[in-house]
Coordinates of C-alpha atoms in Angstrom, one line a residue:
X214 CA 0.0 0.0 0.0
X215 CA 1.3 3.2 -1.0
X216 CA 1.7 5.8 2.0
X217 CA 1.0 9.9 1.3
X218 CA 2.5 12.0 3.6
X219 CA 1.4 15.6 3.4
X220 CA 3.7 18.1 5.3
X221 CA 2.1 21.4 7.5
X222 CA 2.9 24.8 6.5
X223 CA 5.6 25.5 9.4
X224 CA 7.1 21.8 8.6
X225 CA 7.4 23.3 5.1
X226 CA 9.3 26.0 6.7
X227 CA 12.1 24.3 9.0
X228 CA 12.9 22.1 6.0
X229 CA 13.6 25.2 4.0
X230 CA 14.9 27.0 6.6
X231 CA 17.5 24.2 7.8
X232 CA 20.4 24.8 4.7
X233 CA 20.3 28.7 4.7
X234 CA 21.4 28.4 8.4
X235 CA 24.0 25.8 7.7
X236 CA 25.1 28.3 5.2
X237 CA 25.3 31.6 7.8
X238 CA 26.7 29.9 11.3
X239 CA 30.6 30.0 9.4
X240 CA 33.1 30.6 13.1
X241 CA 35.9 31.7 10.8
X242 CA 34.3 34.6 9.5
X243 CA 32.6 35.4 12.8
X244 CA 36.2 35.3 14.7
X245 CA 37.6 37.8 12.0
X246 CA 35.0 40.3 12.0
X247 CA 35.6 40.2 15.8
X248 CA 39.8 40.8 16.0
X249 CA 38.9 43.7 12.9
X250 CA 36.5 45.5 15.6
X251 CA 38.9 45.2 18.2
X252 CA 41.8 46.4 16.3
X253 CA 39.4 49.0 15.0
X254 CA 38.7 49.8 18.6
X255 CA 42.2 50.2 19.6
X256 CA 43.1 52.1 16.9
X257 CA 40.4 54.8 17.8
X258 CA 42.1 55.0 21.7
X259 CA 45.4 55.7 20.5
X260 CA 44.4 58.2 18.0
X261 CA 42.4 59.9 21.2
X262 CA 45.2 59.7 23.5
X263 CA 47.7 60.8 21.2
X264 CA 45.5 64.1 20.7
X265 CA 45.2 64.8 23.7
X266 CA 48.6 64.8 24.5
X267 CA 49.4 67.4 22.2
X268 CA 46.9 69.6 23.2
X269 CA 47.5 69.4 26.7
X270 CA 51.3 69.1 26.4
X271 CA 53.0 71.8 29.4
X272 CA 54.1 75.4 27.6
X273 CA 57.4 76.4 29.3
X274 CA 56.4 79.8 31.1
X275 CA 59.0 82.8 30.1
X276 CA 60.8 83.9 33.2
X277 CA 61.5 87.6 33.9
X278 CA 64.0 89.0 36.2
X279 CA 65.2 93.2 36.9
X280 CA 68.3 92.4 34.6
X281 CA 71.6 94.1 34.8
X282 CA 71.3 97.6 36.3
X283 CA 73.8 98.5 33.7
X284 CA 75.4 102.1 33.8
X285 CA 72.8 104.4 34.6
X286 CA 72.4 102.4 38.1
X287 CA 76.4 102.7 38.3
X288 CA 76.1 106.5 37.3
X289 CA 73.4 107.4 39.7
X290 CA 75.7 105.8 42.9
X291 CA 78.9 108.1 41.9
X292 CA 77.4 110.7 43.8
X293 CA 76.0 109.2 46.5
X294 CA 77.9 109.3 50.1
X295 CA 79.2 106.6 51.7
X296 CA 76.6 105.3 54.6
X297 CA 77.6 103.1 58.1
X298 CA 76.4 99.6 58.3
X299 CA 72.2 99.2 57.9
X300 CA 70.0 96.2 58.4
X301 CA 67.8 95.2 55.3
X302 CA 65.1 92.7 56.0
X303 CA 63.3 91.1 53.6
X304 CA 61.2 93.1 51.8
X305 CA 57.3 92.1 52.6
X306 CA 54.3 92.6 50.4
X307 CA 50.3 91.5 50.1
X308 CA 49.5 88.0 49.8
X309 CA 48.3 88.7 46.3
X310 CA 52.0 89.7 45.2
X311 CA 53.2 86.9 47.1
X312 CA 54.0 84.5 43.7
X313 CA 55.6 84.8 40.7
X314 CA 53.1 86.0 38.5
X315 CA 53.4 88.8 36.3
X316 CA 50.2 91.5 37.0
X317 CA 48.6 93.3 34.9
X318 CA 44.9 95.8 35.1
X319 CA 43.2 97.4 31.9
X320 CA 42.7 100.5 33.4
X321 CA 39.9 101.1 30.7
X322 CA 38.2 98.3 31.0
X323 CA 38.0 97.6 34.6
X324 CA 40.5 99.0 37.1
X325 CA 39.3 96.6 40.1
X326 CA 40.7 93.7 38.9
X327 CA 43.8 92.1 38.5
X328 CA 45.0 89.1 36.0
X329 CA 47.7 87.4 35.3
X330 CA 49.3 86.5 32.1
X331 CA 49.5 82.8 31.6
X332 CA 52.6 81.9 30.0
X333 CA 55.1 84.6 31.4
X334 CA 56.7 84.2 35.4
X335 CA 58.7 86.3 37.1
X336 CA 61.8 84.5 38.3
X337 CA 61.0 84.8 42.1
X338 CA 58.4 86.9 43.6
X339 CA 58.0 90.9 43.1
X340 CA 59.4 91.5 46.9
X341 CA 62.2 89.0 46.7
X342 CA 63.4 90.8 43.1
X343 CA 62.9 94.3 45.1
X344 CA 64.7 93.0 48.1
X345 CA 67.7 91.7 45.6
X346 CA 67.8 95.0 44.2
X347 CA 67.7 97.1 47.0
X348 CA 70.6 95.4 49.0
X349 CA 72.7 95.1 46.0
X350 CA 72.0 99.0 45.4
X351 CA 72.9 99.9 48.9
X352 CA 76.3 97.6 49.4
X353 CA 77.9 100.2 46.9
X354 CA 77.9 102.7 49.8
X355 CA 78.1 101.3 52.4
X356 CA 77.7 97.4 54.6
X357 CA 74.2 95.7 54.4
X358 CA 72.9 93.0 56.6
X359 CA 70.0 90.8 56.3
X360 CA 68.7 91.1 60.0
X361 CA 70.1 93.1 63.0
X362 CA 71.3 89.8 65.5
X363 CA 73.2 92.4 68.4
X364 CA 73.9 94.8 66.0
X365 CA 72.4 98.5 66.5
X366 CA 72.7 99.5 63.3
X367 CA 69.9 101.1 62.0
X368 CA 66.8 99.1 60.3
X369 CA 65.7 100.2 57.0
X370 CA 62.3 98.2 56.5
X371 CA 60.8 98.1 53.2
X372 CA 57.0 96.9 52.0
X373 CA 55.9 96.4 48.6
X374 CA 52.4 97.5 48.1
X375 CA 51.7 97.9 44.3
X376 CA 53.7 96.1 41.6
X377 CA 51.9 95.8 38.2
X378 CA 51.2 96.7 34.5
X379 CA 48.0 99.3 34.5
X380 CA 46.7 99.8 30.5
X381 CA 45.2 102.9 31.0
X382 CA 44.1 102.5 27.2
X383 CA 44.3 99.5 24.9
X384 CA 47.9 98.9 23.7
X385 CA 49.4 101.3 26.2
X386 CA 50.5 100.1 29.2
X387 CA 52.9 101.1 32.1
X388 CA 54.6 99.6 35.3
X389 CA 53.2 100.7 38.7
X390 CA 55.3 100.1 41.9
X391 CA 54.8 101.5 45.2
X392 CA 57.2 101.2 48.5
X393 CA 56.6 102.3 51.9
X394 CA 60.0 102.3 53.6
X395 CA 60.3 102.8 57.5
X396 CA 63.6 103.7 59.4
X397 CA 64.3 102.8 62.9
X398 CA 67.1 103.1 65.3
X399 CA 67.3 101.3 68.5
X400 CA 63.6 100.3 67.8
X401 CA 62.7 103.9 68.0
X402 CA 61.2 105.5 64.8
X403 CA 63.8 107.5 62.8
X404 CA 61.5 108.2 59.8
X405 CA 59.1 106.9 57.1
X406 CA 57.9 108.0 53.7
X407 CA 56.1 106.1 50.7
X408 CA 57.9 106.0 47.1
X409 CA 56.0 105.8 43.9
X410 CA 57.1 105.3 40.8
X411 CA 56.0 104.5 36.9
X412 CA 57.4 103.5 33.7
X413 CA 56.0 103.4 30.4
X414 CA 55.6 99.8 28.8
X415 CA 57.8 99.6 25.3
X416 CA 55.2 96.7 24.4
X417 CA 51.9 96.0 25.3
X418 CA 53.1 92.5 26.4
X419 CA 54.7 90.6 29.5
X420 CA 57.8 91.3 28.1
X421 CA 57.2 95.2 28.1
X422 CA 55.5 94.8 31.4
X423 CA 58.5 92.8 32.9
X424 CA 60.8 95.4 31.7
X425 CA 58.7 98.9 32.5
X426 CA 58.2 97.8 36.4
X427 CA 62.2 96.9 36.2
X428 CA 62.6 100.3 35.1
X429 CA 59.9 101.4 38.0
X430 CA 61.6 99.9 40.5
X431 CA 64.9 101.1 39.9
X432 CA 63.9 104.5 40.0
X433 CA 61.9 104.2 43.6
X434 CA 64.8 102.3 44.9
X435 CA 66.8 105.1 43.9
X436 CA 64.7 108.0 45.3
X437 CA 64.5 105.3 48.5
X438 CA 68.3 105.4 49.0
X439 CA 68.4 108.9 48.3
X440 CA 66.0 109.7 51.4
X441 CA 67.9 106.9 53.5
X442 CA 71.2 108.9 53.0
X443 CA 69.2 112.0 54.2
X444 CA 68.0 110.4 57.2
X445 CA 71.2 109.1 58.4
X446 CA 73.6 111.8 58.4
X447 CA 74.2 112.7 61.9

């Protein structure tokens, strides 16, 4: 007897179905496509990481310092008398001056406050240059010390209260410094007088800031010295 077998609809299907998936499920292809995505993957994270190295690589900061006083300093101590021994603390200034950075104020703009320019340093702080200039200035007349131990010489006490570059206008700019300088003998008040002093910018730039509050400082450490002198002659 012959036998007639008649197949469903979805038996239909999973026999028809049964070779295409044989044909799909290759693991050699599948293990490729996975190592390509990975290397894909990596590829992506070094590219990232080696951007951001260069754009957040350090910049070197410029470092300023007073210079060489050079001949007019030399030429403006010629005249000057000799004076006796005198104690020269440190200088002292705000906590805001107390750092390296390099000041500046547009005037114009906004007077009350103060920035700093980001890839430009001073080489120590705006007291300690002040202080290295000061003594240096003085030991061509005379003996300076760094802090009175037994001695009773005389104490020449300096603070620093303004030191930075003011733009009054865009693109012009000048170095501001201000001293207050107290002299005491014996730990009794001698005298005490406040020095200002500005100096026009050559650039409207750290590097013309740096060197106009040199300049700035040179002359009220002059003028300083000059009253000194003034106050200790007998």
């Amino acid at each position: 007897m012959q036998r007639i077998f008649v197949l469903s609809a979805a038996q239909k299907e999973r026999a028809t179905a049964k070779p295409a998936a044989t044909r799909g499920s290759d693991p050699g292809r599948g293990r490729k496509l996975a190592v390509g995505l990975a290397q894909c993957a990596a590829a992506a994270v070094l590219a990232a990481w080696l951007g951001g190295c260069a754009v957040t690589q350090p910049v070197t900061p410029a470092r300023f310092d007073f210079g060489d006083p050079g001949a007019r300093a030399v030429s403006e101590n010629q005249g000057a008398a000799a004076h006796a021994p005198v104690v020269v603390p440190d200088v002292t200034a705000p906590s805001d001056l107390d750092s390296d950075q390099i000041r500046y104020r547009l005037g114009y703009l906004n007077g009350q406050l103060a920035r700093g320019y980001a890839a430009s340093r001073w080489t120590m702080t705006p007291a300690q240059l002040v202080t290295q200039r000061l003594r240096a200035r003085l030991a061509r007349q005379g003996a300076v010390l760094s802090n009175s131990g037994t001695t009773s010489a005389p104490v020449l006490r300096v603070e620093l209260n303004q030191f930075e570059q003011v733009f009054d206008q865009p693109n012009v700019g000048r170095g501001v410094v201000s001293l207050r300088a107290t002299l005491t003998r014996n730990g009794a008040l001698v005298a005490q007088r406040e020095f200002f002093s500005d100096a026009a910018a050559r650039t409207p730039d750290a590097a013309g800031g740096a060197q106009a509050l040199a300049q700035a400082s040179d002359a009220a450490i002059t003028a300083l010295i000059a009253w000194f002198q003034a106050q200790a002659q007998p």
